[in-house]
XYZ file of C-alpha atoms in Angstrom:
541
model
C 0.000 0.000 0.000
C 2.803 2.398 0.857
C 4.519 1.585 -2.357
C 1.364 2.317 -4.322
C 0.978 5.593 -2.496
C 4.525 6.500 -3.169
C 4.064 5.856 -6.868
C 1.010 8.039 -7.051
C 2.345 10.751 -4.809
C 5.881 10.637 -6.127
C 7.416 12.686 -8.879
C 6.077 13.322 -12.369
C 7.977 10.343 -13.771
C 6.158 7.848 -11.537
C 2.759 9.329 -12.361
C 3.475 9.030 -16.101
C 4.485 5.358 -15.690
C 1.188 4.468 -14.020
C -0.779 6.214 -16.773
C 1.025 4.160 -19.415
C 0.206 0.926 -17.604
C -3.446 1.873 -17.289
C -3.599 2.913 -21.006
C -2.109 -0.452 -22.008
C -4.793 -2.357 -20.113
C -7.537 -0.193 -21.654
C -6.190 -0.680 -25.190
C -6.126 -4.481 -24.760
C -9.729 -4.440 -23.585
C -10.693 -2.336 -26.625
C -9.043 -4.799 -28.986
C -10.943 -7.672 -27.396
C -14.202 -5.736 -27.837
C -13.509 -5.013 -31.513
C -12.487 -8.592 -32.163
C -15.566 -10.072 -30.491
C -18.322 -7.678 -31.630
C -17.318 -5.314 -34.401
C -15.268 -7.519 -36.723
C -18.115 -9.962 -37.412
C -20.427 -6.991 -37.961
C -17.936 -5.418 -40.384
C -17.629 -8.699 -42.255
C -21.419 -8.964 -42.647
C -21.596 -5.339 -43.768
C -18.883 -5.984 -46.365
C -20.723 -9.008 -47.730
C -23.990 -7.048 -47.910
C -22.520 -4.070 -49.713
C -20.724 -6.241 -52.266
C -23.835 -8.270 -53.074
C -26.572 -5.621 -52.952
C -25.619 -3.503 -56.022
C -25.786 -6.466 -58.380
C -29.194 -7.503 -57.063
C -30.413 -3.915 -57.058
C -29.567 -3.569 -60.741
C -31.626 -6.683 -61.521
C -34.718 -4.766 -60.410
C -34.434 -2.709 -63.622
C -34.634 -5.848 -65.762
C -37.776 -6.914 -67.576
C -36.852 -10.581 -67.173
C -36.604 -12.797 -64.070
C -33.470 -12.831 -61.904
C -30.403 -14.833 -62.896
C -31.194 -17.672 -60.478
C -34.744 -18.022 -61.834
C -33.497 -17.958 -65.425
C -31.135 -20.810 -64.609
C -34.051 -22.840 -63.270
C -36.218 -21.985 -66.300
C -33.620 -23.101 -68.845
C -34.243 -26.776 -69.656
C -30.947 -27.389 -71.476
C -29.642 -30.832 -70.502
C -25.947 -31.142 -69.617
C -24.722 -34.633 -70.610
C -22.308 -36.628 -68.483
C -18.763 -35.411 -68.927
C -19.868 -31.948 -70.090
C -20.293 -28.524 -68.544
C -21.965 -25.292 -69.655
C -21.761 -21.504 -69.744
C -24.731 -19.225 -69.141
C -25.366 -15.566 -70.039
C -28.458 -14.007 -68.410
C -31.062 -12.034 -70.374
C -32.295 -8.606 -69.287
C -35.415 -8.711 -71.491
C -37.004 -11.253 -73.851
C -34.111 -13.408 -75.191
C -35.530 -13.337 -78.746
C -34.869 -9.598 -78.940
C -31.374 -9.540 -77.484
C -28.248 -10.326 -79.531
C -27.051 -13.908 -79.268
C -23.861 -14.792 -77.403
C -21.331 -17.378 -78.469
C -18.029 -19.160 -78.030
C -15.024 -18.138 -80.123
C -12.706 -20.497 -81.941
C -9.935 -19.194 -84.216
C -11.500 -15.720 -84.096
C -14.938 -16.887 -85.255
C -18.135 -17.728 -83.392
C -18.319 -21.516 -83.374
C -21.346 -22.025 -81.104
C -24.084 -19.459 -80.422
C -27.201 -19.399 -78.260
C -29.860 -16.969 -77.062
C -29.277 -15.066 -73.867
C -30.862 -16.896 -70.950
C -29.919 -20.308 -72.373
C -26.923 -22.550 -71.621
C -24.225 -23.511 -74.097
C -23.021 -27.062 -73.455
C -19.241 -27.491 -73.737
C -16.508 -29.931 -72.850
C -14.482 -29.017 -69.763
C -11.803 -26.448 -70.563
C -11.100 -22.753 -71.012
C -13.092 -20.772 -73.585
C -13.476 -17.229 -74.907
C -17.131 -16.137 -74.721
C -18.391 -13.085 -76.647
C -21.672 -11.267 -76.047
C -23.257 -7.935 -76.813
C -24.351 -5.802 -79.774
C -22.292 -4.849 -82.789
C -19.810 -6.883 -84.780
C -17.734 -9.702 -83.298
C -14.755 -7.427 -82.630
C -17.076 -4.904 -80.878
C -18.686 -7.486 -78.600
C -17.618 -7.922 -75.004
C -15.203 -10.822 -74.486
C -14.539 -12.901 -71.405
C -12.403 -15.990 -70.801
C -14.172 -18.591 -68.669
C -13.429 -22.030 -67.309
C -15.969 -24.807 -67.850
C -16.081 -27.565 -65.233
C -17.709 -30.952 -65.717
C -21.260 -31.131 -64.377
C -21.417 -27.406 -63.568
C -22.704 -24.215 -65.193
C -20.364 -21.229 -65.352
C -22.484 -18.075 -65.051
C -21.060 -14.918 -66.599
C -21.123 -11.977 -64.231
C -23.445 -9.253 -65.477
C -20.859 -6.624 -66.375
C -22.776 -5.241 -69.353
C -25.615 -2.697 -69.760
C -28.946 -2.892 -71.558
C -30.613 -0.145 -73.616
C -34.088 -0.075 -75.196
C -35.063 2.872 -77.412
C -38.761 3.326 -78.174
C -39.344 5.421 -81.312
C -42.565 7.453 -81.406
C -44.070 10.498 -83.077
C -45.537 13.519 -81.320
C -48.795 11.631 -80.792
C -46.950 8.900 -78.858
C -47.695 6.404 -81.650
C -44.937 3.854 -82.227
C -43.339 4.270 -85.650
C -40.759 2.300 -87.596
C -38.074 4.969 -88.027
C -34.308 4.587 -87.880
C -31.506 5.951 -85.719
C -27.804 5.158 -85.290
C -25.997 4.395 -82.031
C -22.415 5.524 -81.273
C -19.992 5.036 -78.414
C -19.338 8.660 -77.488
C -15.816 7.984 -76.162
C -14.380 5.837 -78.972
C -16.597 7.222 -81.734
C -17.390 3.709 -83.018
C -20.817 2.979 -84.461
C -22.780 -0.001 -83.135
C -25.131 0.145 -86.119
C -28.659 1.280 -86.788
C -31.759 0.631 -84.722
C -35.402 1.113 -85.538
C -38.769 1.464 -83.900
C -41.639 -0.975 -84.262
C -45.300 -0.703 -85.159
C -47.673 -1.211 -82.258
C -50.044 -4.117 -82.753
C -47.831 -6.573 -84.624
C -46.264 -8.220 -81.564
C -42.914 -6.756 -82.573
C -40.614 -6.113 -79.663
C -38.008 -3.399 -79.528
C -34.429 -4.469 -80.012
C -32.396 -4.548 -76.804
C -28.890 -3.195 -77.130
C -26.340 -5.065 -74.986
C -23.406 -2.686 -74.468
C -20.383 -2.036 -72.265
C -21.081 0.533 -69.518
C -20.350 4.032 -70.767
C -21.768 7.084 -72.538
C -23.593 6.663 -75.851
C -24.990 8.963 -78.499
C -27.855 8.436 -80.951
C -28.023 10.402 -84.206
C -29.992 10.432 -87.449
C -28.839 7.788 -89.965
C -26.013 9.247 -92.023
C -24.778 11.579 -89.289
C -21.695 10.790 -87.240
C -20.662 10.998 -83.615
C -19.827 14.707 -83.923
C -23.390 15.737 -84.862
C -24.516 18.916 -83.056
C -28.207 18.673 -84.019
C -30.659 15.760 -84.015
C -28.878 13.759 -81.350
C -29.280 12.468 -77.806
C -26.873 11.064 -75.215
C -27.222 8.658 -72.308
C -24.963 7.094 -69.668
C -25.334 3.359 -69.024
C -24.309 1.744 -65.727
C -23.031 -1.770 -65.179
C -25.796 -4.378 -64.876
C -28.589 -1.856 -65.507
C -31.364 -1.943 -68.127
C -32.555 1.478 -69.314
C -35.683 2.109 -71.401
C -35.798 5.441 -73.251
C -38.019 7.198 -75.780
C -36.967 8.905 -78.993
C -39.589 11.306 -80.383
C -39.365 12.060 -84.108
C -41.139 14.265 -86.588
C -42.799 11.713 -88.886
C -42.406 13.872 -91.989
C -38.902 15.297 -91.658
C -37.351 12.629 -89.438
C -35.940 15.310 -87.116
C -35.388 14.458 -83.451
C -37.832 16.248 -81.166
C -36.780 14.697 -77.871
C -34.848 11.840 -76.289
C -34.540 10.529 -72.739
C -36.232 8.622 -69.947
C -40.006 8.474 -69.979
C -42.384 6.649 -67.677
C -43.240 3.308 -69.281
C -46.250 1.250 -68.385
C -44.434 -2.041 -68.833
C -41.860 -1.132 -66.187
C -44.122 0.715 -63.747
C -46.838 -1.901 -63.499
C -46.661 -5.333 -61.926
C -45.356 -7.854 -64.431
C -47.921 -10.349 -63.090
C -50.835 -8.144 -64.202
C -52.426 -9.342 -67.456
C -53.842 -5.913 -68.309
C -51.424 -3.015 -68.739
C -53.005 0.365 -69.287
C -51.628 3.820 -69.934
C -53.904 6.761 -70.596
C -52.816 10.362 -70.982
C -54.867 13.517 -71.231
C -52.963 16.580 -72.441
C -53.764 20.051 -73.681
C -52.468 23.572 -74.152
C -53.807 27.083 -74.572
C -52.022 30.172 -75.887
C -53.316 33.752 -76.016
C -51.338 36.530 -77.694
C -52.507 40.130 -77.406
C -50.853 43.202 -78.908
C -52.498 46.542 -77.967
C -52.556 49.463 -80.366
C -50.039 52.248 -79.868
C -49.341 55.753 -81.053
C -46.483 54.505 -83.260
C -48.989 52.884 -85.612
C -49.132 49.352 -84.260
C -52.600 47.880 -84.743
C -54.370 45.905 -82.073
C -54.154 42.161 -82.616
C -55.256 39.111 -80.626
C -54.766 35.401 -81.369
C -55.809 32.264 -79.536
C -54.827 28.613 -80.070
C -55.790 25.595 -78.020
C -55.103 21.872 -78.347
C -56.469 18.759 -76.693
C -55.167 15.175 -76.875
C -56.237 11.887 -75.307
C -54.032 8.822 -75.797
C -54.781 5.321 -74.510
C -52.416 2.369 -74.700
C -53.911 -0.921 -73.462
C -52.182 -4.288 -73.674
C -53.468 -7.694 -72.586
C -51.014 -10.583 -72.203
C -51.921 -14.026 -70.919
C -49.906 -17.052 -71.884
C -49.713 -17.135 -75.681
C -52.451 -14.521 -76.151
C -51.556 -10.856 -76.786
C -54.059 -8.052 -77.520
C -52.631 -4.523 -78.001
C -55.197 -1.696 -78.248
C -54.068 1.836 -79.074
C -56.232 4.931 -79.565
C -55.544 8.609 -80.135
C -57.811 11.654 -80.305
C -56.454 15.119 -81.152
C -58.354 18.392 -81.486
C -57.058 21.902 -82.078
C -58.791 25.288 -82.373
C -57.529 28.713 -83.362
C -59.025 32.189 -83.535
C -57.699 35.520 -84.722
C -59.192 38.935 -84.037
C -62.174 39.714 -86.280
C -62.515 36.051 -87.315
C -64.450 33.006 -86.193
C -63.132 30.050 -84.240
C -61.472 27.583 -86.649
C -60.435 23.952 -86.409
C -56.873 23.126 -87.452
C -56.437 19.650 -85.910
C -59.102 16.931 -85.954
C -58.002 13.303 -85.780
C -59.300 10.083 -84.213
C -57.427 6.760 -84.556
C -57.947 3.231 -83.250
C -55.697 0.162 -83.645
C -56.674 -3.296 -82.445
C -54.656 -6.502 -82.876
C -54.827 -10.062 -81.638
C -51.690 -12.244 -81.685
C -51.342 -15.884 -80.741
C -47.734 -16.775 -79.957
C -47.681 -20.219 -81.499
C -43.889 -20.508 -81.212
C -40.756 -18.384 -81.161
C -40.835 -18.403 -84.982
C -44.512 -18.249 -86.021
C -47.277 -16.055 -84.561
C -50.736 -15.754 -86.212
C -52.338 -12.305 -86.025
C -55.579 -10.437 -86.749
C -55.489 -6.645 -86.966
C -57.873 -3.727 -87.557
C -57.353 0.025 -87.953
C -59.733 2.982 -88.216
C -59.158 6.712 -88.759
C -61.613 9.584 -89.138
C -62.474 13.182 -88.200
C -64.955 13.874 -85.408
C -66.302 17.239 -86.555
C -67.202 18.878 -89.842
C -64.375 20.353 -91.894
C -64.276 23.653 -93.756
C -61.788 25.545 -95.892
C -61.803 29.253 -95.152
C -60.447 31.812 -97.630
C -58.375 34.693 -96.313
C -60.201 36.914 -98.825
C -63.411 36.052 -100.607
C -62.626 34.067 -103.743
C -64.127 32.077 -106.623
C -63.802 28.316 -107.048
C -64.955 25.586 -109.433
C -66.857 22.472 -108.308
C -66.378 19.388 -110.498
C -67.683 15.815 -110.464
C -65.700 12.557 -110.146
C -64.938 12.684 -113.913
C -63.562 16.209 -113.720
C -66.489 17.873 -115.501
C -67.573 21.285 -114.242
C -70.770 21.368 -112.220
C -70.784 25.005 -111.147
C -68.626 28.062 -110.581
C -69.083 29.584 -107.142
C -68.455 33.312 -106.913
C -67.245 35.387 -103.967
C -67.129 32.452 -101.551
C -65.884 32.793 -97.969
C -65.865 29.114 -96.890
C -66.150 25.678 -98.478
C -67.698 22.631 -96.822
C -65.270 19.718 -97.153
C -67.117 17.126 -95.075
C -69.285 16.478 -92.052
C -68.625 14.545 -88.856
C -66.952 11.175 -89.321
C -66.138 12.063 -92.914
C -64.137 10.437 -94.437
C -63.492 7.078 -92.714
C -60.352 5.015 -93.442
C -60.325 1.324 -92.488
C -57.661 -1.387 -92.647
C -57.950 -5.066 -91.736
C -55.705 -8.071 -92.098
C -54.811 -11.508 -90.803
C -51.851 -13.790 -91.315
C -48.605 -14.932 -89.716
C -45.518 -13.106 -88.492
C -42.287 -15.068 -88.666
C -38.595 -14.747 -87.878
C -36.901 -15.921 -91.072
C -33.364 -15.787 -89.719
C -31.755 -14.493 -86.550
C -27.993 -14.600 -86.195
C -25.080 -12.334 -85.389
C -24.610 -10.942 -88.954
C -28.089 -11.441 -90.500
C -31.633 -10.756 -89.208
C -34.839 -10.962 -91.287
C -38.506 -10.900 -90.251
C -41.596 -11.298 -92.433
C -45.320 -10.733 -91.976
C -47.685 -12.195 -94.535
C -51.417 -12.760 -94.907
C -54.608 -11.309 -96.365
C -55.384 -7.609 -96.069
C -58.088 -5.100 -96.949
C -58.302 -1.311 -97.137
C -61.426 0.826 -97.501
C -62.103 4.523 -97.833
C -65.688 5.617 -97.083
C -65.961 9.203 -98.256
C -69.370 10.062 -96.716
C -69.712 13.012 -99.145
C -66.245 14.356 -98.348
C -64.495 16.618 -100.869
C -60.933 17.639 -101.700
C -60.024 21.272 -102.450
C -56.947 22.098 -104.535
C -55.699 25.482 -103.306
C -53.481 25.983 -106.388
C -56.257 25.557 -108.975
C -59.256 26.455 -106.757
C -61.035 23.264 -107.812
C -63.345 21.337 -105.470
C -63.692 17.646 -106.361
C -65.382 14.725 -104.578
C -63.183 12.256 -102.726
C -62.995 8.878 -104.446
C -64.441 5.903 -102.614
C -62.177 2.860 -102.709
C -62.000 -0.709 -101.518
C -59.120 -3.071 -102.160
C -58.330 -6.517 -100.817
C -55.481 -8.894 -101.448
C -52.341 -10.527 -100.190
C -50.264 -8.365 -97.846
C -46.619 -8.819 -96.964
C -44.039 -6.933 -94.922
C -40.345 -7.848 -95.044
C -37.640 -6.113 -93.034
C -34.146 -7.006 -91.908
C -30.482 -6.106 -91.750
C -27.132 -7.547 -92.840
C -23.738 -6.711 -91.316
C -20.412 -7.509 -92.920
C -17.786 -6.723 -90.322
C -17.984 -3.190 -89.001
C -17.648 -1.588 -92.421
C -20.778 -2.661 -94.349
C -24.307 -2.264 -92.946
C -27.415 -2.956 -95.060
C -31.048 -2.370 -93.995
C -34.187 -3.076 -95.995
C -37.953 -2.784 -95.540
C -40.721 -3.608 -98.036
C -44.509 -3.424 -97.492
C -46.981 -4.491 -100.209
C -50.693 -5.178 -100.763
C -51.542 -7.158 -103.941
C -55.256 -7.157 -104.930
C -54.569 -9.482 -107.904
C -51.790 -10.646 -110.192
C -51.778 -7.400 -112.213
C -48.868 -5.249 -111.111
C -50.741 -2.025 -111.864
C -53.072 -2.739 -108.943
C -50.336 -3.328 -106.382
C -49.855 -0.812 -103.565
C -46.447 -0.819 -101.914
C -43.611 1.181 -100.412
C -40.029 0.290 -99.496
C -36.700 1.613 -98.332
C -33.100 0.384 -98.646
C -30.079 1.789 -96.823
C -26.462 0.856 -97.435
C -23.824 2.317 -95.133
C -20.112 2.004 -95.824
C -17.784 2.949 -92.975
C -14.710 3.799 -95.041
C -12.644 4.851 -92.019
C -13.347 5.762 -88.414
C -13.950 9.353 -89.578
C -15.501 8.877 -93.037
C -18.721 7.077 -93.968
C -20.866 6.845 -97.085
C -24.647 6.321 -97.014
C -26.794 5.258 -99.991
C -30.561 5.506 -99.494
C -33.338 4.484 -101.903
C -37.052 5.023 -101.221
C -39.823 3.886 -103.566
C -43.611 3.745 -103.345
C -46.757 3.269 -105.429
C -50.221 4.371 -104.335
C -53.667 3.114 -105.232
C -55.024 4.134 -108.673
C -51.606 5.539 -109.636
C -49.632 3.743 -112.326
C -46.308 5.528 -111.812
C -43.741 4.382 -109.259
C -42.358 7.233 -107.170
C -38.689 7.065 -106.147
C -36.265 9.120 -104.126
C -32.472 8.669 -104.028
C -30.023 10.090 -101.548
C -26.256 9.806 -101.209
C -24.443 11.241 -98.188
C -20.696 11.431 -97.710
C -19.843 12.495 -94.182
C -16.519 13.044 -92.526
C -15.573 14.460 -89.159
C -12.497 14.501 -86.955
C -11.638 16.240 -83.726
C -8.504 18.383 -84.013
């Protein structure tokens, strides 16, 4: 006891020595606490943080998780064999196939979400969009009786192409890697109601740019960019002007197929939109006259889709109305459109799918042509003979409500002719019909001031749609589309339109695009054509 007292009450040196001893004991107790409680907790936290991101990214997929896909695949692995497996983010039929390389060429290929059976050994597996040398490559080891699952280190991109009315259209775009400047090829939209699915791009994580076909990565107009993260599927919308092909918008948009429960058979999206604009300019002492203008628009879009087993029923409708009024004038209609598309598809197999489709288009209200200044016009009959000359007219009646009415029907089979890494072709064929019910509607030619009755028509026949693409390396890209309705064997009665595009990537900075469009309308004997050749070059200095 005295010794302890002497240590505490002694000099500064003794006090310091006791403090060190006490600090040592405290530090040892702290280490025991960390070792017993915190280290296991840190280990669990590490495991959680390393596993969670991968699983979190799977929530963006439109397909089941990797483990469920493995259970769903019924590929049998024989004795003495193993397998590799590449998971699908969406429907495997609309993702590029993956394969095993041998001597620089794809020897075995399979759809994403399906195993490739191999002998035990080490293999180079390629997967992704683009040409073989653009695809992602990974070396894997195959073990007997086991499946080697490729880690999801890629990204998925779906681009929905629509017009301003939110209707799906089959228009083209081109996808570039913004960093390297390499083109991954052209993509296109699909028509709603034909059970066509959008192509899923499988790409390395990074930043990408979409441009109009024929433009390059340095385009400063008509483009959009997006960043893709590892293991993530992104669905975007590209809005185009149907007439000019100009880009009106690109980016993320709420999509019914991602927002709603995948278990729900009915998927519905309905949108009500409108706008109103009033411009007023008061008169002034400088001579400016008073002026007032008003425009208003209204739109109602519905997109309904029923899926149950092999049965698919897409229903799409659109109603647009627009009014305008200027000072000292009456309220005028400048937009009046009502559309309805209904299709039934039975998914018989991955290759053949029978379909029945119907389409209707009309105007809801009566239509007039209003002259800026009173004018004369000539009214003729269906043969072009003059019926009367109207003097000093202010307006012309062009048709009443639901006038005219355009109808289309058809049934047949859609089929995947060929699906491989370099070649893809799809065909739709069957029997189709088109009718135009005029309901006393007329057409006014503003150049000649002639009012003539609209011609009633009805044609039926064999319909066919063929579209596809061919890639030869990264330098030659060919795209084709051909749509035809044949009432009989006489070529003069055929109604068709088509488009061919050939792109030659001469160098990384120079490309050449050849484009041919051709079409023939009903009751017109001449074939209309349009040719375009674009030589584009660009290089950062």
